[in-house]
Short mmCIF file of C-alpha atoms and ligand atoms in Angstrom, two decimals:
data_model
loop_
_atom_site.label_atom_id
_atom_site.label_comp_id
_atom_site.label_asym_id
_atom_site.label_seq_id
_atom_site.Cartn_x
_atom_site.Cartn_y
_atom_site.Cartn_z
CA MET A 1 95.66 99.02 140.21
CA LYS A 2 94.23 101.94 138.22
CA VAL A 3 94.85 101.22 134.54
CA LEU A 4 94.27 103.42 131.51
CA VAL A 5 93.87 101.36 128.33
CA TYR A 6 94.89 103.41 125.28
CA SER A 7 93.83 102.55 121.71
CA ALA A 8 91.00 100.42 123.10
CA LYS A 9 89.00 98.82 120.29
CA ASP A 10 85.38 97.73 120.75
CA PHE A 11 86.25 94.16 119.79
CA GLU A 12 88.82 93.71 122.59
CA ILE A 13 87.11 95.41 125.57
CA GLU A 14 84.84 92.45 126.42
CA ASN A 15 87.83 90.05 126.65
CA LEU A 16 89.84 92.49 128.76
CA GLU A 17 86.93 92.98 131.17
CA LYS A 18 86.34 89.24 131.38
CA SER A 19 90.02 88.47 132.12
CA ASN A 20 90.19 91.29 134.63
CA GLY A 21 87.14 90.09 136.57
CA GLY A 22 86.94 93.47 138.32
CA LYS A 23 90.42 93.19 139.94
CA HIS A 24 91.92 96.30 138.37
CA LYS A 25 90.08 99.57 137.84
CA MET A 26 90.33 99.87 134.07
CA LYS A 27 89.34 102.78 131.88
CA PHE A 28 89.21 102.32 128.11
CA VAL A 29 89.91 105.19 125.73
CA PRO A 30 90.15 105.08 121.91
CA GLU A 31 93.03 107.58 121.78
CA ALA A 32 96.51 106.29 120.99
CA LEU A 33 99.32 107.17 123.39
CA ASN A 34 101.53 110.04 122.19
CA ALA A 35 103.10 113.22 123.56
CA THR A 36 99.70 114.96 123.54
CA THR A 37 97.55 112.20 125.00
CA ALA A 38 100.07 111.10 127.67
CA VAL A 39 98.49 113.58 130.16
CA MET A 40 95.35 111.46 130.16
CA ALA A 41 97.33 108.97 132.29
CA ALA A 42 97.46 111.37 135.28
CA GLY A 43 96.30 109.49 138.37
CA TYR A 44 96.83 106.01 136.89
CA ASP A 45 99.35 103.42 138.14
CA ALA A 46 99.58 101.64 134.81
CA ILE A 47 98.72 102.01 131.17
CA SER A 48 98.15 99.53 128.36
CA ILE A 49 99.02 100.37 124.77
CA PHE A 50 98.92 98.82 121.30
CA SER A 51 101.38 98.50 118.41
CA ASN A 52 100.92 101.95 116.87
CA ASP A 53 101.03 103.96 120.12
CA ASP A 54 104.10 106.13 120.61
CA ALA A 55 106.14 105.20 123.69
CA SER A 56 109.33 107.00 122.73
CA LEU A 57 111.52 108.72 125.34
CA VAL A 58 109.67 112.05 125.40
CA VAL A 59 106.34 110.28 126.02
CA LEU A 60 107.83 108.00 128.67
CA GLU A 61 109.21 111.00 130.55
CA ILE A 62 105.75 112.59 130.68
CA LEU A 63 104.30 109.32 131.99
CA GLN A 64 106.99 109.08 134.64
CA GLU A 65 106.32 112.64 135.82
CA LEU A 66 102.63 111.76 136.08
CA GLY A 67 103.50 108.81 138.36
CA VAL A 68 102.75 105.99 135.94
CA LYS A 69 104.85 102.95 136.95
CA TYR A 70 103.85 100.18 134.57
CA MET A 71 103.07 99.81 130.89
CA THR A 72 101.75 96.61 129.32
CA LEU A 73 101.59 96.16 125.55
CA ARG A 74 98.77 94.25 123.92
CA SER A 75 101.13 93.29 121.09
CA THR A 76 104.13 91.05 120.36
CA GLY A 77 106.13 93.70 118.50
CA TYR A 78 107.51 96.47 120.71
CA ASN A 79 109.44 98.57 118.20
CA ASN A 80 107.23 101.52 119.24
CA VAL A 81 108.65 101.51 122.79
CA SER A 82 111.98 102.88 123.86
CA VAL A 83 112.59 99.96 126.21
CA LYS A 84 116.07 101.13 127.20
CA SER A 85 114.74 104.55 128.25
CA ALA A 86 111.84 102.97 130.17
CA LYS A 87 114.30 100.85 132.12
CA ARG A 88 116.48 103.87 132.84
CA ILE A 89 113.60 105.95 134.23
CA GLY A 90 112.19 103.01 136.20
CA LEU A 91 109.04 102.36 134.21
CA LYS A 92 108.34 98.63 133.90
CA VAL A 93 107.24 97.42 130.47
CA GLY A 94 105.57 94.11 129.67
CA TYR A 95 104.35 92.73 126.35
CA ALA A 96 102.24 89.88 124.94
CA PRO A 97 104.76 87.54 123.33
CA GLU A 98 102.88 84.32 122.66
CA TYR A 99 99.22 85.06 122.23
CA SER A 100 98.82 83.13 118.99
CA PRO A 101 101.65 82.82 116.51
CA HIS A 102 99.24 80.59 114.54
CA ALA A 103 96.93 83.57 113.92
CA ILE A 104 99.75 85.48 112.21
CA ALA A 105 101.19 82.50 110.32
CA GLU A 106 97.76 81.51 109.03
CA HIS A 107 97.11 85.08 107.87
CA ALA A 108 100.45 85.08 106.02
CA VAL A 109 99.42 81.91 104.19
CA GLY A 110 96.02 83.43 103.45
CA LEU A 111 97.69 86.51 101.97
CA LEU A 112 99.96 84.36 99.80
CA LEU A 113 97.15 82.17 98.47
CA ALA A 114 94.94 85.18 97.74
CA LEU A 115 97.80 86.99 95.96
CA ASN A 116 99.09 84.01 93.98
CA ARG A 117 95.67 82.65 92.97
CA LYS A 118 94.27 86.17 92.44
CA LEU A 119 91.26 85.49 94.65
CA ILE A 120 90.38 89.16 95.23
CA LYS A 121 90.41 89.84 91.49
CA ALA A 122 88.39 86.67 90.81
CA HIS A 123 85.78 87.73 93.37
CA ALA A 124 85.53 91.22 91.84
CA GLN A 125 85.21 89.76 88.33
CA VAL A 126 82.51 87.31 89.33
CA GLN A 127 80.49 90.12 90.94
CA HIS A 128 80.29 91.55 87.40
CA TYR A 129 79.41 88.13 85.92
CA ASN A 130 82.85 87.88 84.27
CA PHE A 131 83.92 84.25 84.48
CA LEU A 132 87.04 84.44 82.28
CA LEU A 133 90.29 82.99 83.62
CA ASP A 134 92.78 84.96 81.49
CA GLU A 135 93.93 87.15 84.36
CA LEU A 136 93.58 84.56 87.11
CA VAL A 137 96.54 82.25 86.46
CA GLY A 138 98.82 81.59 89.46
CA PHE A 139 101.45 78.92 90.16
CA ASP A 140 101.64 75.69 92.21
CA LEU A 141 103.30 76.12 95.59
CA ASN A 142 104.18 72.44 95.62
CA GLY A 143 107.82 72.05 94.57
CA LYS A 144 108.64 75.76 94.94
CA THR A 145 111.19 77.28 97.30
CA VAL A 146 109.87 79.40 100.15
CA GLY A 147 112.22 81.65 102.14
CA ILE A 148 111.31 82.39 105.76
CA VAL A 149 113.15 85.39 107.18
CA GLY A 150 112.97 85.00 110.96
CA THR A 151 112.27 81.49 112.29
CA GLY A 152 110.95 82.49 115.72
CA ARG A 153 107.46 81.71 116.99
CA ILE A 154 105.61 82.75 113.81
CA GLY A 155 108.29 81.85 111.25
CA SER A 156 108.72 78.33 112.63
CA ILE A 157 104.99 77.64 112.16
CA LEU A 158 105.31 78.85 108.57
CA VAL A 159 108.21 76.43 108.03
CA ARG A 160 105.93 73.55 109.05
CA ILE A 161 103.00 74.79 106.91
CA PHE A 162 105.07 75.27 103.75
CA HIS A 163 106.81 71.94 104.29
CA ALA A 164 103.32 70.35 104.30
CA PHE A 165 102.54 72.16 101.01
CA GLY A 166 105.48 70.26 99.47
CA CYS A 167 107.78 73.30 99.29
CA LYS A 168 111.54 73.38 99.82
CA VAL A 169 111.88 75.72 102.79
CA VAL A 170 114.97 77.87 103.31
CA ALA A 171 115.49 80.43 106.06
CA ASN A 172 117.54 83.27 107.38
CA ASP A 173 117.86 84.11 111.08
CA VAL A 174 120.52 85.37 113.45
CA LYS A 175 120.12 82.04 115.29
CA ARG A 176 119.41 78.61 113.86
CA ASN A 177 116.60 76.27 114.93
CA SER A 178 118.16 72.79 114.74
CA TYR A 179 114.79 71.07 115.32
CA LEU A 180 113.46 72.63 112.11
CA GLU A 181 116.68 71.78 110.26
CA HIS A 182 116.40 68.10 111.21
CA HIS A 183 112.65 67.57 110.96
CA TYR A 184 111.67 69.84 108.06
CA ASP A 185 114.86 69.80 105.93
CA LEU A 186 115.17 73.51 106.65
CA GLU A 187 118.29 75.09 105.18
CA TYR A 188 119.63 78.35 106.60
CA LEU A 189 121.12 80.70 104.00
CA PRO A 190 122.60 84.20 103.94
CA LEU A 191 119.78 86.67 103.19
CA GLU A 192 120.90 87.50 99.65
CA GLU A 193 121.18 83.84 98.71
CA LEU A 194 117.72 83.20 100.18
CA CYS A 195 116.42 85.99 97.97
CA ARG A 196 118.12 84.53 94.89
CA LYS A 197 116.68 81.05 95.47
CA SER A 198 113.13 81.70 96.71
CA ASP A 199 109.89 81.90 94.75
CA VAL A 200 108.08 83.19 97.83
CA ILE A 201 109.58 85.12 100.78
CA SER A 202 107.87 85.71 104.13
CA ILE A 203 109.14 88.33 106.57
CA ASN A 204 108.87 87.34 110.25
CA THR A 205 111.53 89.30 112.13
CA PRO A 206 110.99 92.08 114.65
CA LEU A 207 111.57 95.67 113.54
CA ASN A 208 114.81 96.92 115.11
CA TYR A 209 117.94 98.79 114.06
CA GLU A 210 119.22 95.78 112.13
CA THR A 211 116.01 94.98 110.28
CA HIS A 212 114.86 98.54 109.48
CA HIS A 213 114.69 98.76 105.65
CA MET A 214 116.35 95.33 105.45
CA PHE A 215 114.33 94.77 102.26
CA HIS A 216 115.55 97.50 99.93
CA GLU A 217 116.56 97.80 96.29
CA PRO A 218 119.65 95.52 96.20
CA LEU A 219 117.70 92.67 97.80
CA PHE A 220 114.77 93.13 95.43
CA MET A 221 117.23 93.02 92.52
CA ALA A 222 118.74 89.79 93.91
CA MET A 223 115.31 88.10 93.88
CA LYS A 224 114.10 85.93 91.01
CA GLN A 225 111.84 87.61 88.49
CA GLY A 226 108.24 87.21 89.72
CA THR A 227 108.99 86.47 93.40
CA LEU A 228 106.08 87.03 95.81
CA LEU A 229 106.89 88.85 99.06
CA ILE A 230 104.70 88.46 102.16
CA ASN A 231 105.04 90.76 105.18
CA THR A 232 103.10 90.16 108.37
CA ALA A 233 105.87 91.54 110.62
CA ARG A 234 106.34 95.32 110.52
CA GLY A 235 106.09 97.82 107.66
CA GLY A 236 109.45 99.45 108.40
CA ILE A 237 111.35 96.27 107.52
CA VAL A 238 110.50 96.99 103.87
CA LYS A 239 111.55 100.27 102.22
CA THR A 240 108.25 101.25 100.64
CA GLU A 241 109.66 103.35 97.78
CA ASP A 242 111.88 100.42 96.74
CA VAL A 243 109.15 97.79 96.90
CA ILE A 244 106.95 100.05 94.73
CA SER A 245 109.77 100.41 92.14
CA ALA A 246 110.42 96.65 92.13
CA LEU A 247 106.70 95.99 91.61
CA LYS A 248 106.36 98.63 88.88
CA SER A 249 109.35 97.25 86.97
CA GLY A 250 107.73 93.81 87.13
CA HIS A 251 110.81 92.30 88.80
CA LEU A 252 108.87 91.61 92.00
CA GLY A 253 105.78 89.56 91.15
CA GLY A 254 103.62 90.74 94.05
CA TYR A 255 103.59 92.10 97.58
CA ALA A 256 101.04 90.99 100.16
CA THR A 257 101.34 92.84 103.43
CA ASP A 258 99.47 93.29 106.67
CA VAL A 259 101.64 96.23 107.72
CA TYR A 260 102.89 99.51 106.31
CA GLU A 261 105.89 101.63 107.20
CA HIS A 262 103.88 104.76 108.05
CA GLU A 263 100.71 103.07 109.31
CA ARG A 264 100.61 104.93 112.65
CA GLY A 265 97.62 107.26 112.77
CA VAL A 266 96.06 105.73 109.64
CA PHE A 267 95.60 102.03 110.39
CA PHE A 268 92.90 101.15 112.94
CA THR A 269 90.89 104.21 111.84
CA ASP A 270 88.17 104.66 109.21
CA ASN A 271 89.36 107.15 106.58
CA SER A 272 86.67 106.34 104.04
CA SER A 273 85.01 109.77 104.28
CA THR A 274 88.17 111.87 104.75
CA GLY A 275 90.48 110.13 102.26
CA LEU A 276 94.23 109.64 102.68
CA ASN A 277 96.99 112.24 102.89
CA ASP A 278 99.72 109.67 102.38
CA GLY A 279 100.59 109.55 98.66
CA LEU A 280 102.97 106.62 99.13
CA LEU A 281 100.27 104.47 100.74
CA LYS A 282 97.82 105.40 97.98
CA GLU A 283 100.40 104.42 95.34
CA LEU A 284 101.01 101.10 97.08
CA ILE A 285 97.31 100.26 97.44
CA GLU A 286 96.59 101.13 93.81
CA LEU A 287 99.19 98.75 92.37
CA PRO A 288 97.48 95.70 90.83
CA ASN A 289 99.96 93.21 92.31
CA VAL A 290 99.62 94.47 95.90
CA LEU A 291 97.34 93.01 98.53
CA LEU A 292 97.21 95.03 101.74
CA THR A 293 95.28 94.17 104.89
CA PRO A 294 94.99 96.64 107.80
CA HIS A 295 97.22 94.99 110.46
CA GLN A 296 94.60 92.35 111.14
CA ALA A 297 96.76 89.21 111.37
CA PHE A 298 96.35 89.12 115.17
CA ALA A 299 92.58 89.50 114.98
CA THR A 300 91.31 86.03 115.82
CA LYS A 301 89.05 85.07 118.70
CA GLU A 302 91.77 82.94 120.31
CA ALA A 303 94.47 85.59 119.95
CA LEU A 304 92.27 88.29 121.47
CA GLU A 305 91.48 86.07 124.47
CA ARG A 306 95.19 85.36 125.03
CA ILE A 307 96.14 89.04 124.65
CA ALA A 308 93.58 89.96 127.32
CA GLU A 309 94.77 87.18 129.67
CA THR A 310 98.42 88.20 129.22
CA THR A 311 97.62 91.87 129.81
CA ILE A 312 95.92 91.06 133.12
CA TYR A 313 98.67 88.56 134.06
CA ASN A 314 101.32 91.29 133.60
CA LEU A 315 99.32 93.74 135.76
CA ASP A 316 98.68 91.08 138.43
CA CYS A 317 102.40 90.23 138.65
CA TRP A 318 103.37 93.85 139.21
CA GLU A 319 100.61 94.46 141.74
CA GLU A 320 101.54 91.32 143.70
CA GLY A 321 105.28 92.04 143.47
CA LYS A 322 105.93 88.82 141.53
CA VAL A 323 108.40 88.31 138.67
CA CYS A 324 106.62 89.07 135.40
CA LYS A 325 107.89 86.68 132.71
CA ASN A 326 106.81 89.10 129.96
CA GLU A 327 108.79 92.07 131.24
CA LEU A 328 111.13 93.57 128.65
CA GLY A 329 114.78 93.98 129.64
CA PHE A 330 117.13 96.87 129.09
CA GLU A 331 119.34 94.80 126.77
CA THR A 332 116.74 95.10 123.99
CA VAL A 333 117.65 97.71 121.40
CA THR A 334 114.55 99.03 119.69
CA LEU A 335 113.77 101.85 117.31
P1 NAD B 1 110.08 85.98 117.64
O1 NAD B 1 110.90 86.86 118.51
O2 NAD B 1 109.60 84.68 118.19
O3 NAD B 1 110.87 85.65 116.29
C1 NAD B 1 111.60 86.61 115.57
C2 NAD B 1 112.76 85.90 114.90
O4 NAD B 1 113.47 86.88 114.12
C3 NAD B 1 113.77 85.34 115.92
O5 NAD B 1 114.06 83.99 115.62
C4 NAD B 1 114.98 86.23 115.75
O6 NAD B 1 116.23 85.58 116.01
C5 NAD B 1 114.85 86.65 114.30
N1 NAD B 1 115.63 87.85 113.97
C6 NAD B 1 115.82 88.95 114.73
N2 NAD B 1 116.62 89.83 114.09
C7 NAD B 1 116.91 89.26 112.90
C8 NAD B 1 117.70 89.68 111.78
N3 NAD B 1 118.35 90.85 111.79
N4 NAD B 1 117.78 88.86 110.72
C9 NAD B 1 117.16 87.65 110.71
N5 NAD B 1 116.41 87.20 111.74
C10 NAD B 1 116.29 88.00 112.81
O7 NAD B 1 108.86 86.87 117.16
P2 NAD B 1 107.47 86.37 116.56
O8 NAD B 1 106.50 86.14 117.66
O9 NAD B 1 107.71 85.29 115.57
O10 NAD B 1 107.00 87.72 115.83
C11 NAD B 1 107.76 88.30 114.79
C12 NAD B 1 107.24 89.69 114.51
O11 NAD B 1 105.94 89.63 113.95
C13 NAD B 1 107.05 90.56 115.77
O12 NAD B 1 108.26 91.18 116.18
C14 NAD B 1 106.00 91.55 115.35
O13 NAD B 1 106.61 92.74 114.88
C15 NAD B 1 105.27 90.86 114.20
N6 NAD B 1 103.87 90.58 114.55
C16 NAD B 1 102.90 91.07 113.73
C17 NAD B 1 101.56 90.84 114.04
C18 NAD B 1 100.45 91.31 113.14
O14 NAD B 1 99.28 91.41 113.60
N7 NAD B 1 100.69 91.60 111.88
C19 NAD B 1 101.23 90.13 115.20
C20 NAD B 1 102.27 89.63 116.00
C21 NAD B 1 103.59 89.85 115.67
#
């Protein structure tokens, strides 16, 4: 199959080539898929995209006209794809659902520890030979209540990790995981009650019509004073203006996030010489109680290997006319 790989990053090409083993004719381009770059797919059977590429209806229609039949995502989240439209126009879409939920869960814990124990600030202080502790006081996680919103692949690993820290773990999900309830004393609560009871909250749901701006002012107000919020899911689940207000008022203790609502076109690029046009992102980054990483939770050696293997598996299935277990169905409603 001829495959155009959009948004190809240097650090993933080697794995993709290794997994491919020369089977498919792959071309790697750094450009993200959008209405302008879609024409680059002329003459290709399939494309591969990443989480910030735009696969909305208008883009899918261009791809279809060009004869592209398959699209495989190198990501777990697929909120950037109009899956329903793809199904309707006969374009098959696959994704990478299980490459390493541990990579994301471990990054979430890393964000929390760095935020709570002020590790970034400590490092900056020490670089200037300032060894005072006055601004470095955090709190014990042991004995605290941690709320996990979304107990799927990533959230369920976080339940186990925080249980091992000695935390009381509560959760919210549209479906319960009885194994976690029985083995980790997990208690499912309505979202507002979870917010009222938790000292730390981790977001681990997909971004869809139900979860878009799920975390907005009323929920922030329901939280305990000083709560820490961790987001390794998708930026659009949190209303950025509201999280900034809650942080500025001091009601929210801190926000550590790997994602940002308007990250498309900014994340995965180096803007150090050009600066940023996004005032909201600047405001967020400049807040002292914010820790933002550039959508890097997936970036582990193991996860990159699995993403590459899954990408080639999806392409192989389609080429060989086999059922692809990672194909997305029309029942999924995405933004
Ligand atoms: P998953 O599908 O296994 O789990 C998601 C859970 O959220 C499910 O249990 C589901 O029932 C629940 N859920 C869905 N809608 C909900 C709602 N309205 N309220 C409460 N719960 C709801 O997915 P996963 O593999 O755990 O990944 C979760 C998300 O993490 C992905 O959708 C993706 O957006 C994000 N992600 C981010 C990175 C990163 O690099 N930062 C990497 C991988 C995944």
